[in-house]
């Protein structure tokens, strides 16, 4: 076994083996989001909870993941990338096993938080490991293939989740992660080489505590604002107080990160044009993408009466399309400017949400599929070129910090997006039920489509940073005149 391991580590195939291992971990982490989206109505029925409580099954996972994303890099530098990556796999697998045995919503949400800790480590180290193993000219293809792992989860996660919910129970959507996690742990132990950074700076406890305070309070306030048990609504002292403390924590986080020579997140990297623009695009893009993914299964199951399997099956082509286009768009960066496919992808995603915002109780299955096909094209075109563009001007030593920022922004945007859209869904559903004499399902569908209409504008806003870059590039340069002055 030792000889076989050393043979792999010394061969040219080692970096591809590592890429496969990272893809397996990414597949598992993203799978857990997609299967839960489809299984959420069954969980709500099992525990007799409303959407304001049920959203915590998703957001608890995303909050702890976001907290760990920037923190994992320091622990990896101190204790080793391999050790910490294996720890992430262990935490995620254990959390999945506990979720499958949950007997209450509190136990389930707590287990999901444990899963999120593992997922944050897996995703934070994954991108850094891939960018370290591949040369700059190979990174476009590597990142495209890495994106295929997430695309595969988007394809098969909802379908698998729907099948497990309908054929067995919602518990199985978590149990399915356990064998995949055990396989990933074994492969990491056997194949992966240890790597540590020589850096020995102290951990940024101030930044860490600030983000730990900000994330839960901000999400709680957004969820509490429209909770049926909160009679004061957004004027509630609890909601206002949580928002105020969260805002103060966020301001303190930014302040301390910019002053700290070894911060939790290297916010100074946002000053690099390519990276800063990419993160602005990613923020808005992620709100739409993750928010839309959250809303569509609810529309199909609670609005149209789809079974979990039927709702999951419509996502199968989406991930396949996204996976193929992720690889192709990664290759495309060698021949075209990366922001061109990014802009095309954003427009396609916005168009898909605009069509989804026109859904009704009578929307056909074929029309839903077409909308999701367009969505898959948009995501597949955008992600790999955006990742390539964001990292193009950064040095190797900045890659891990950039990965932490990128993943944190994506998950934070997704968490906030889900919380906001849940609030919009609840308020608009109640509005339609109060002001219109229509069936309950009709009110619910109208609430979903109102939320999706907001997603359209958020997604289109992602074009603004791109337009700024295009405008800067096209600005004519001044030409010296004959007397030496600039014209």
Short mmCIF file of C-alpha atoms in Angstrom, two decimals:
data_model
loop_
_atom_site.label_atom_id
_atom_site.label_comp_id
_atom_site.label_asym_id
_atom_site.label_seq_id
_atom_site.Cartn_x
_atom_site.Cartn_y
_atom_site.Cartn_z
CA UNK A 1 0.00 0.00 0.00
CA UNK A 2 2.84 2.40 0.88
CA UNK A 3 4.54 1.72 -2.48
CA UNK A 4 1.29 2.28 -4.35
CA UNK A 5 0.69 5.53 -2.48
CA UNK A 6 4.17 6.85 -3.24
CA UNK A 7 3.81 5.86 -6.89
CA UNK A 8 0.64 7.95 -7.19
CA UNK A 9 2.19 10.92 -5.37
CA UNK A 10 5.25 10.96 -7.63
CA UNK A 11 3.34 10.48 -10.89
CA UNK A 12 1.99 13.14 -13.24
CA UNK A 13 -1.50 11.86 -12.48
CA UNK A 14 -1.26 13.00 -8.84
CA UNK A 15 -2.80 16.42 -9.42
CA UNK A 16 -5.70 14.83 -11.32
CA UNK A 17 -6.24 12.36 -8.47
CA UNK A 18 -6.33 15.29 -6.05
CA UNK A 19 -8.78 17.09 -8.34
CA UNK A 20 -10.99 13.99 -8.31
CA UNK A 21 -10.84 13.85 -4.52
CA UNK A 22 -11.77 17.52 -4.20
CA UNK A 23 -14.60 17.02 -6.69
CA UNK A 24 -15.92 14.14 -4.56
CA UNK A 25 -15.94 16.33 -1.44
CA UNK A 26 -17.57 19.20 -3.33
CA UNK A 27 -20.17 16.84 -4.78
CA UNK A 28 -21.08 15.69 -1.28
CA UNK A 29 -21.27 19.20 0.18
CA UNK A 30 -23.40 20.64 -2.64
CA UNK A 31 -25.55 17.50 -2.80
CA UNK A 32 -26.69 18.18 0.75
CA UNK A 33 -28.13 21.55 -0.26
CA UNK A 34 -30.00 20.27 -3.31
CA UNK A 35 -31.52 17.21 -1.65
CA UNK A 36 -32.76 19.28 1.29
CA UNK A 37 -34.47 21.78 -1.02
CA UNK A 38 -36.60 18.96 -2.41
CA UNK A 39 -37.15 17.31 0.98
CA UNK A 40 -38.11 20.52 2.82
CA UNK A 41 -41.91 20.13 2.39
CA UNK A 42 -41.71 16.59 3.83
CA UNK A 43 -39.68 17.87 6.79
CA UNK A 44 -42.23 20.64 7.37
CA UNK A 45 -45.04 18.07 7.44
CA UNK A 46 -43.13 15.67 9.69
CA UNK A 47 -42.41 18.26 12.38
CA UNK A 48 -45.53 20.42 11.79
CA UNK A 49 -43.49 23.58 11.27
CA UNK A 50 -43.97 26.57 8.99
CA UNK A 51 -41.65 28.02 6.38
CA UNK A 52 -40.11 30.51 8.85
CA UNK A 53 -38.82 27.62 10.99
CA UNK A 54 -38.11 25.26 8.11
CA UNK A 55 -35.76 27.72 6.42
CA UNK A 56 -33.36 27.19 9.36
CA UNK A 57 -32.80 23.64 8.15
CA UNK A 58 -31.03 25.30 5.21
CA UNK A 59 -29.70 28.50 6.78
CA UNK A 60 -28.19 26.81 9.89
CA UNK A 61 -26.06 24.78 7.50
CA UNK A 62 -25.09 27.85 5.49
CA UNK A 63 -24.32 30.00 8.53
CA UNK A 64 -21.83 27.58 10.09
CA UNK A 65 -20.39 26.88 6.66
CA UNK A 66 -19.82 30.60 6.10
CA UNK A 67 -18.17 30.97 9.51
CA UNK A 68 -15.73 28.14 8.73
CA UNK A 69 -14.92 29.18 5.18
CA UNK A 70 -12.49 31.98 6.12
CA UNK A 71 -11.33 30.26 9.31
CA UNK A 72 -10.30 26.95 7.75
CA UNK A 73 -7.29 28.44 5.97
CA UNK A 74 -5.56 29.41 9.23
CA UNK A 75 -6.14 26.00 10.82
CA UNK A 76 -4.92 24.32 7.61
CA UNK A 77 -1.72 26.38 7.68
CA UNK A 78 -1.17 25.52 11.33
CA UNK A 79 -2.12 21.83 11.41
CA UNK A 80 -1.85 20.82 7.74
CA UNK A 81 -4.19 20.86 4.74
CA UNK A 82 -4.61 17.09 4.71
CA UNK A 83 -5.45 16.81 8.41
CA UNK A 84 -7.98 19.60 8.28
CA UNK A 85 -9.57 18.38 5.04
CA UNK A 86 -10.07 14.94 6.60
CA UNK A 87 -11.53 16.61 9.71
CA UNK A 88 -14.01 18.45 7.47
CA UNK A 89 -15.04 15.17 5.84
CA UNK A 90 -15.46 13.54 9.27
CA UNK A 91 -17.60 16.40 10.64
CA UNK A 92 -19.76 16.45 7.55
CA UNK A 93 -20.27 12.68 7.54
CA UNK A 94 -21.07 12.62 11.28
CA UNK A 95 -23.49 15.52 10.88
CA UNK A 96 -25.22 13.69 8.03
CA UNK A 97 -25.60 10.56 10.16
CA UNK A 98 -27.09 12.59 13.03
CA UNK A 99 -29.52 14.39 10.68
CA UNK A 100 -30.79 11.02 9.52
CA UNK A 101 -31.68 10.19 13.12
CA UNK A 102 -33.32 13.50 14.04
CA UNK A 103 -36.59 13.23 15.97
CA UNK A 104 -37.26 16.96 16.35
CA UNK A 105 -36.72 20.12 14.34
CA UNK A 106 -34.25 21.47 16.95
CA UNK A 107 -32.12 18.30 16.76
CA UNK A 108 -32.20 18.42 12.96
CA UNK A 109 -31.20 22.08 12.81
CA UNK A 110 -28.35 21.48 15.29
CA UNK A 111 -27.09 18.53 13.25
CA UNK A 112 -27.27 20.63 10.11
CA UNK A 113 -25.08 23.22 11.83
CA UNK A 114 -22.49 20.48 12.47
CA UNK A 115 -22.69 19.49 8.80
CA UNK A 116 -22.06 23.11 7.86
CA UNK A 117 -18.83 23.19 9.86
CA UNK A 118 -17.52 20.25 7.84
CA UNK A 119 -18.78 21.65 4.56
CA UNK A 120 -17.06 24.99 5.23
CA UNK A 121 -13.72 23.22 5.67
CA UNK A 122 -14.25 21.05 2.57
CA UNK A 123 -15.15 23.94 0.29
CA UNK A 124 -12.61 26.39 1.66
CA UNK A 125 -9.66 24.06 1.22
CA UNK A 126 -10.91 22.54 -2.02
CA UNK A 127 -10.44 25.61 -4.21
CA UNK A 128 -7.10 26.46 -2.59
CA UNK A 129 -5.79 22.92 -3.14
CA UNK A 130 -6.86 22.87 -6.80
CA UNK A 131 -5.26 26.25 -7.56
CA UNK A 132 -2.05 25.17 -5.81
CA UNK A 133 -1.71 21.90 -7.73
CA UNK A 134 -2.38 23.28 -11.24
CA UNK A 135 -0.32 25.77 -13.23
CA UNK A 136 -2.01 29.04 -14.26
CA UNK A 137 -2.54 27.88 -17.87
CA UNK A 138 -4.29 24.72 -16.61
CA UNK A 139 -6.50 26.35 -14.02
CA UNK A 140 -9.32 27.25 -16.39
CA UNK A 141 -9.85 23.58 -17.28
CA UNK A 142 -9.33 22.42 -13.67
CA UNK A 143 -11.84 24.93 -12.32
CA UNK A 144 -14.29 23.94 -15.04
CA UNK A 145 -14.00 20.27 -14.08
CA UNK A 146 -14.30 21.20 -10.42
CA UNK A 147 -17.51 23.05 -11.30
CA UNK A 148 -18.81 19.84 -12.85
CA UNK A 149 -18.90 18.29 -9.36
CA UNK A 150 -21.32 20.97 -8.21
CA UNK A 151 -23.27 20.57 -11.45
CA UNK A 152 -23.55 16.82 -10.89
CA UNK A 153 -25.01 17.49 -7.45
CA UNK A 154 -27.51 19.89 -8.97
CA UNK A 155 -28.45 17.21 -11.51
CA UNK A 156 -28.71 14.15 -9.35
CA UNK A 157 -29.27 15.66 -5.89
CA UNK A 158 -32.91 16.70 -6.34
CA UNK A 159 -33.72 13.51 -8.28
CA UNK A 160 -32.06 11.31 -5.67
CA UNK A 161 -33.62 13.30 -2.85
CA UNK A 162 -37.08 13.07 -4.40
CA UNK A 163 -36.77 9.33 -4.85
CA UNK A 164 -35.58 8.77 -1.27
CA UNK A 165 -38.35 10.96 0.20
CA UNK A 166 -41.11 9.27 -1.82
CA UNK A 167 -39.82 5.69 -1.58
CA UNK A 168 -38.52 5.78 2.02
CA UNK A 169 -38.49 8.92 4.15
CA UNK A 170 -36.81 12.31 4.38
CA UNK A 171 -34.23 10.81 6.78
CA UNK A 172 -32.61 8.99 3.87
CA UNK A 173 -31.64 12.23 2.10
CA UNK A 174 -29.03 12.66 4.84
CA UNK A 175 -28.05 9.01 5.15
CA UNK A 176 -27.00 8.98 1.49
CA UNK A 177 -24.04 11.22 2.36
CA UNK A 178 -22.55 8.74 4.81
CA UNK A 179 -21.06 6.18 2.36
CA UNK A 180 -19.80 8.97 0.08
CA UNK A 181 -18.16 10.68 3.04
CA UNK A 182 -16.49 7.48 4.22
CA UNK A 183 -15.12 6.86 0.71
CA UNK A 184 -13.74 10.41 0.54
CA UNK A 185 -12.06 9.99 3.95
CA UNK A 186 -10.33 6.76 2.89
CA UNK A 187 -9.11 8.26 -0.40
CA UNK A 188 -7.81 11.38 1.32
CA UNK A 189 -5.89 9.30 3.87
CA UNK A 190 -4.35 7.12 1.13
CA UNK A 191 -3.61 9.64 -1.65
CA UNK A 192 -3.32 13.18 -0.35
CA UNK A 193 0.05 14.60 0.67
CA UNK A 194 0.34 16.85 3.69
CA UNK A 195 1.11 20.51 3.10
CA UNK A 196 1.61 23.34 5.57
CA UNK A 197 2.25 27.01 5.16
CA UNK A 198 5.35 28.42 6.88
CA UNK A 199 3.23 31.34 8.12
CA UNK A 200 2.88 31.44 11.90
CA UNK A 201 0.64 34.47 12.51
CA UNK A 202 -1.91 34.49 15.32
CA UNK A 203 -5.54 33.60 14.73
CA UNK A 204 -7.83 36.60 14.14
CA UNK A 205 -10.21 36.07 17.04
CA UNK A 206 -11.69 39.56 16.75
CA UNK A 207 -12.75 39.03 13.15
CA UNK A 208 -13.96 35.51 13.90
CA UNK A 209 -16.17 36.60 16.81
CA UNK A 210 -17.54 39.53 14.79
CA UNK A 211 -18.69 37.26 11.96
CA UNK A 212 -20.08 34.73 14.46
CA UNK A 213 -22.25 37.51 15.92
CA UNK A 214 -23.24 39.05 12.58
CA UNK A 215 -24.37 35.97 10.64
CA UNK A 216 -26.92 34.36 13.01
CA UNK A 217 -28.41 37.67 14.16
CA UNK A 218 -28.87 39.00 10.62
CA UNK A 219 -30.54 35.79 9.42
CA UNK A 220 -32.66 35.52 12.59
CA UNK A 221 -33.91 39.09 12.20
CA UNK A 222 -34.85 38.49 8.55
CA UNK A 223 -36.68 35.28 9.49
CA UNK A 224 -38.34 36.78 12.56
CA UNK A 225 -39.71 39.81 10.73
CA UNK A 226 -42.50 37.83 9.07
CA UNK A 227 -42.86 35.04 11.61
CA UNK A 228 -46.53 34.32 12.44
CA UNK A 229 -45.65 34.41 16.15
CA UNK A 230 -44.21 37.92 15.82
CA UNK A 231 -47.22 40.24 16.02
CA UNK A 232 -45.14 43.42 15.81
CA UNK A 233 -43.60 42.44 12.45
CA UNK A 234 -40.55 44.41 11.36
CA UNK A 235 -41.19 46.98 14.13
CA UNK A 236 -40.54 44.34 16.79
CA UNK A 237 -37.88 45.46 19.30
CA UNK A 238 -36.24 42.04 18.96
CA UNK A 239 -35.97 42.39 15.17
CA UNK A 240 -34.69 45.96 15.34
CA UNK A 241 -32.22 45.07 18.09
CA UNK A 242 -30.86 42.07 16.14
CA UNK A 243 -30.42 44.18 13.01
CA UNK A 244 -28.62 46.90 14.99
CA UNK A 245 -26.21 44.48 16.68
CA UNK A 246 -25.62 42.63 13.37
CA UNK A 247 -24.85 45.91 11.59
CA UNK A 248 -22.43 46.93 14.34
CA UNK A 249 -20.74 43.52 14.20
CA UNK A 250 -20.37 43.77 10.41
CA UNK A 251 -18.91 47.29 10.65
CA UNK A 252 -16.47 46.15 13.33
CA UNK A 253 -15.52 43.13 11.23
CA UNK A 254 -14.65 45.31 8.23
CA UNK A 255 -12.77 47.77 10.48
CA UNK A 256 -10.66 45.13 12.23
CA UNK A 257 -9.96 43.16 9.04
CA UNK A 258 -8.57 46.20 7.25
CA UNK A 259 -6.30 47.06 10.20
CA UNK A 260 -5.12 43.54 11.01
CA UNK A 261 -1.88 42.52 9.23
CA UNK A 262 -3.05 38.88 9.31
CA UNK A 263 -6.86 39.07 9.04
CA UNK A 264 -9.41 36.30 8.86
CA UNK A 265 -10.40 37.54 5.41
CA UNK A 266 -7.96 39.51 3.28
CA UNK A 267 -10.48 42.21 2.39
CA UNK A 268 -7.64 44.22 0.83
CA UNK A 269 -7.75 41.77 -2.09
CA UNK A 270 -11.07 43.34 -3.08
CA UNK A 271 -9.01 46.36 -4.13
CA UNK A 272 -7.57 44.32 -7.01
CA UNK A 273 -9.88 45.19 -9.90
CA UNK A 274 -10.51 41.72 -11.34
CA UNK A 275 -11.10 40.13 -7.97
CA UNK A 276 -13.23 42.97 -6.60
CA UNK A 277 -15.45 43.08 -9.68
CA UNK A 278 -15.83 39.29 -9.66
CA UNK A 279 -16.90 39.29 -6.01
CA UNK A 280 -19.52 41.98 -6.69
CA UNK A 281 -20.90 39.88 -9.53
CA UNK A 282 -20.77 36.72 -7.42
CA UNK A 283 -22.69 38.35 -4.56
CA UNK A 284 -25.67 39.29 -6.70
CA UNK A 285 -25.45 36.16 -8.84
CA UNK A 286 -25.53 33.93 -5.74
CA UNK A 287 -28.57 35.62 -4.23
CA UNK A 288 -30.49 34.83 -7.41
CA UNK A 289 -29.10 31.37 -8.02
CA UNK A 290 -29.45 29.98 -4.49
CA UNK A 291 -32.68 31.84 -3.82
CA UNK A 292 -34.26 30.56 -7.02
CA UNK A 293 -33.13 27.02 -6.29
CA UNK A 294 -34.84 27.29 -2.91
CA UNK A 295 -38.14 28.62 -4.30
CA UNK A 296 -38.73 26.36 -7.29
CA UNK A 297 -39.16 23.04 -5.42
CA UNK A 298 -41.61 24.79 -3.06
CA UNK A 299 -43.59 26.04 -6.05
CA UNK A 300 -43.77 22.62 -7.68
CA UNK A 301 -44.63 20.64 -4.54
CA UNK A 302 -46.84 23.00 -2.55
CA UNK A 303 -48.29 24.87 -5.53
CA UNK A 304 -48.66 22.29 -8.28
CA UNK A 305 -48.87 19.21 -6.06
CA UNK A 306 -45.77 17.50 -7.48
CA UNK A 307 -44.31 14.63 -5.51
CA UNK A 308 -40.75 15.04 -4.25
CA UNK A 309 -39.53 12.71 -7.03
CA UNK A 310 -41.36 14.66 -9.73
CA UNK A 311 -39.95 17.95 -8.44
CA UNK A 312 -36.46 16.50 -8.22
CA UNK A 313 -36.51 14.98 -11.69
CA UNK A 314 -36.87 18.34 -13.44
CA UNK A 315 -33.45 19.41 -12.13
CA UNK A 316 -31.64 16.47 -13.76
CA UNK A 317 -31.05 18.14 -17.15
CA UNK A 318 -30.09 21.42 -15.48
CA UNK A 319 -27.01 20.01 -13.83
CA UNK A 320 -26.01 18.05 -16.92
CA UNK A 321 -26.18 21.21 -19.03
CA UNK A 322 -24.33 23.21 -16.38
CA UNK A 323 -21.64 20.54 -16.02
CA UNK A 324 -20.88 20.32 -19.73
CA UNK A 325 -20.88 24.09 -20.17
CA UNK A 326 -18.67 24.57 -17.08
CA UNK A 327 -15.96 22.48 -18.71
CA UNK A 328 -16.44 24.13 -22.12
CA UNK A 329 -16.52 27.65 -20.72
CA UNK A 330 -13.35 26.87 -18.76
CA UNK A 331 -11.64 25.95 -22.02
CA UNK A 332 -13.20 28.98 -23.70
CA UNK A 333 -11.17 31.32 -21.48
CA UNK A 334 -8.12 30.48 -23.61
CA UNK A 335 -9.72 32.02 -26.70
CA UNK A 336 -12.23 34.68 -25.60
CA UNK A 337 -12.29 37.30 -22.87
CA UNK A 338 -13.74 35.59 -19.77
CA UNK A 339 -16.27 38.34 -18.99
CA UNK A 340 -18.11 37.75 -22.27
CA UNK A 341 -19.46 34.29 -21.27
CA UNK A 342 -20.02 35.63 -17.74
CA UNK A 343 -22.27 38.43 -19.06
CA UNK A 344 -24.11 35.98 -21.33
CA UNK A 345 -24.63 33.63 -18.38
CA UNK A 346 -26.05 36.39 -16.17
CA UNK A 347 -28.50 37.43 -18.90
CA UNK A 348 -29.65 33.85 -19.42
CA UNK A 349 -30.13 33.33 -15.68
CA UNK A 350 -32.14 36.54 -15.39
CA UNK A 351 -34.30 35.48 -18.36
CA UNK A 352 -34.98 32.13 -16.74
CA UNK A 353 -36.13 33.83 -13.53
CA UNK A 354 -38.30 36.26 -15.50
CA UNK A 355 -40.06 33.31 -17.14
CA UNK A 356 -40.38 31.60 -13.75
CA UNK A 357 -41.98 34.73 -12.30
CA UNK A 358 -44.82 34.13 -14.82
CA UNK A 359 -45.56 30.63 -13.52
CA UNK A 360 -49.17 29.84 -12.58
CA UNK A 361 -51.18 26.89 -11.29
CA UNK A 362 -51.59 25.82 -14.92
CA UNK A 363 -47.96 26.04 -16.08
CA UNK A 364 -47.06 22.90 -18.04
CA UNK A 365 -44.29 20.52 -17.14
CA UNK A 366 -42.57 21.18 -20.48
CA UNK A 367 -42.51 24.93 -19.84
CA UNK A 368 -40.93 24.41 -16.40
CA UNK A 369 -38.28 22.21 -18.01
CA UNK A 370 -37.49 24.85 -20.64
CA UNK A 371 -37.05 27.51 -17.97
CA UNK A 372 -34.66 25.25 -16.07
CA UNK A 373 -32.71 24.43 -19.25
CA UNK A 374 -32.08 28.15 -19.75
CA UNK A 375 -31.03 28.39 -16.11
CA UNK A 376 -28.52 25.56 -16.57
CA UNK A 377 -27.02 27.28 -19.63
CA UNK A 378 -26.65 30.53 -17.69
CA UNK A 379 -24.93 29.00 -14.68
CA UNK A 380 -22.69 26.81 -16.83
CA UNK A 381 -21.50 29.77 -18.89
CA UNK A 382 -20.79 32.05 -15.95
CA UNK A 383 -19.06 30.17 -13.15
CA UNK A 384 -15.75 28.87 -14.54
CA UNK A 385 -14.87 32.08 -16.49
CA UNK A 386 -15.76 34.21 -13.46
CA UNK A 387 -13.48 32.10 -11.24
CA UNK A 388 -10.68 32.33 -13.80
CA UNK A 389 -11.07 36.11 -14.20
CA UNK A 390 -11.11 36.67 -10.44
CA UNK A 391 -7.83 34.81 -9.84
CA UNK A 392 -5.94 35.91 -12.96
CA UNK A 393 -3.92 38.74 -11.38
CA UNK A 394 -3.41 37.21 -7.92
CA UNK A 395 -0.23 35.57 -6.71
CA UNK A 396 -0.07 31.98 -5.52
CA UNK A 397 0.20 33.05 -1.88
CA UNK A 398 -3.10 34.94 -2.20
CA UNK A 399 -5.04 31.98 -3.60
CA UNK A 400 -6.14 30.53 -0.26
CA UNK A 401 -7.26 33.96 0.99
CA UNK A 402 -9.12 34.59 -2.27
CA UNK A 403 -10.85 31.21 -1.98
CA UNK A 404 -11.95 32.09 1.54
CA UNK A 405 -13.44 35.39 0.41
CA UNK A 406 -15.11 33.87 -2.66
CA UNK A 407 -16.74 31.01 -0.79
CA UNK A 408 -17.75 33.22 2.14
CA UNK A 409 -19.39 35.75 -0.14
CA UNK A 410 -21.28 33.08 -2.06
CA UNK A 411 -22.65 31.41 1.06
CA UNK A 412 -23.36 34.67 2.87
CA UNK A 413 -25.22 35.98 -0.18
CA UNK A 414 -27.14 32.73 -0.44
CA UNK A 415 -28.10 32.77 3.25
CA UNK A 416 -29.26 36.38 3.11
CA UNK A 417 -31.04 35.73 -0.19
CA UNK A 418 -32.99 32.77 1.21
CA UNK A 419 -33.93 34.74 4.32
CA UNK A 420 -35.10 37.74 2.27
CA UNK A 421 -37.05 35.63 -0.22
CA UNK A 422 -38.68 33.66 2.59
CA UNK A 423 -39.83 36.94 4.11
CA UNK A 424 -41.15 38.12 0.72
CA UNK A 425 -42.85 34.77 0.11
CA UNK A 426 -44.58 34.80 3.50
CA UNK A 427 -45.73 38.42 3.26
CA UNK A 428 -46.91 38.23 -0.36
CA UNK A 429 -48.72 34.92 0.21
CA UNK A 430 -50.55 36.47 3.18
CA UNK A 431 -51.32 39.58 1.08
CA UNK A 432 -52.87 37.57 -1.75
CA UNK A 433 -54.83 35.38 0.69
CA UNK A 434 -56.25 38.50 2.39
CA UNK A 435 -57.06 40.60 -0.68
CA UNK A 436 -58.12 37.93 -3.19
CA UNK A 437 -60.79 35.25 -3.15
CA UNK A 438 -58.67 32.47 -4.58
CA UNK A 439 -57.66 28.93 -3.51
CA UNK A 440 -54.83 28.57 -1.00
CA UNK A 441 -52.56 27.03 -3.67
CA UNK A 442 -53.14 30.07 -5.91
CA UNK A 443 -52.13 32.47 -3.14
CA UNK A 444 -49.00 30.44 -2.49
CA UNK A 445 -48.00 30.38 -6.17
CA UNK A 446 -48.52 34.13 -6.45
CA UNK A 447 -46.29 34.60 -3.39
CA UNK A 448 -43.57 32.50 -5.01
CA UNK A 449 -43.75 34.36 -8.32
CA UNK A 450 -43.63 37.73 -6.55
CA UNK A 451 -40.40 36.60 -4.86
CA UNK A 452 -39.01 35.37 -8.19
CA UNK A 453 -39.74 38.78 -9.76
CA UNK A 454 -37.39 40.33 -7.20
CA UNK A 455 -34.76 37.71 -8.09
CA UNK A 456 -34.87 38.92 -11.71
CA UNK A 457 -33.76 42.43 -10.76
CA UNK A 458 -31.12 41.22 -8.33
CA UNK A 459 -29.64 38.99 -11.04
CA UNK A 460 -29.66 41.77 -13.63
CA UNK A 461 -27.84 44.02 -11.14
CA UNK A 462 -24.89 41.61 -11.45
CA UNK A 463 -24.29 43.12 -14.91
CA UNK A 464 -23.43 46.54 -13.48
CA UNK A 465 -19.88 45.66 -12.34
CA UNK A 466 -19.27 44.00 -15.72
CA UNK A 467 -20.45 47.09 -17.57
CA UNK A 468 -18.04 49.18 -15.49
CA UNK A 469 -15.13 46.95 -16.58
CA UNK A 470 -16.17 47.07 -20.25
CA UNK A 471 -16.47 50.86 -20.06
CA UNK A 472 -13.01 51.20 -18.51
CA UNK A 473 -11.50 49.03 -21.23
CA UNK A 474 -13.11 50.99 -24.03
CA UNK A 475 -12.15 54.41 -22.68
CA UNK A 476 -9.81 55.93 -25.29
CA UNK A 477 -6.26 56.56 -24.18
CA UNK A 478 -4.87 60.05 -24.59
CA UNK A 479 -2.36 60.57 -27.38
CA UNK A 480 0.56 63.05 -27.08
CA UNK A 481 0.31 65.98 -29.48
CA UNK A 482 3.20 67.42 -31.47
CA UNK A 483 4.25 69.81 -28.70
CA UNK A 484 4.45 67.00 -26.17
CA UNK A 485 1.14 67.71 -24.42
CA UNK A 486 -1.56 65.03 -24.14
CA UNK A 487 -4.47 65.50 -26.48
#
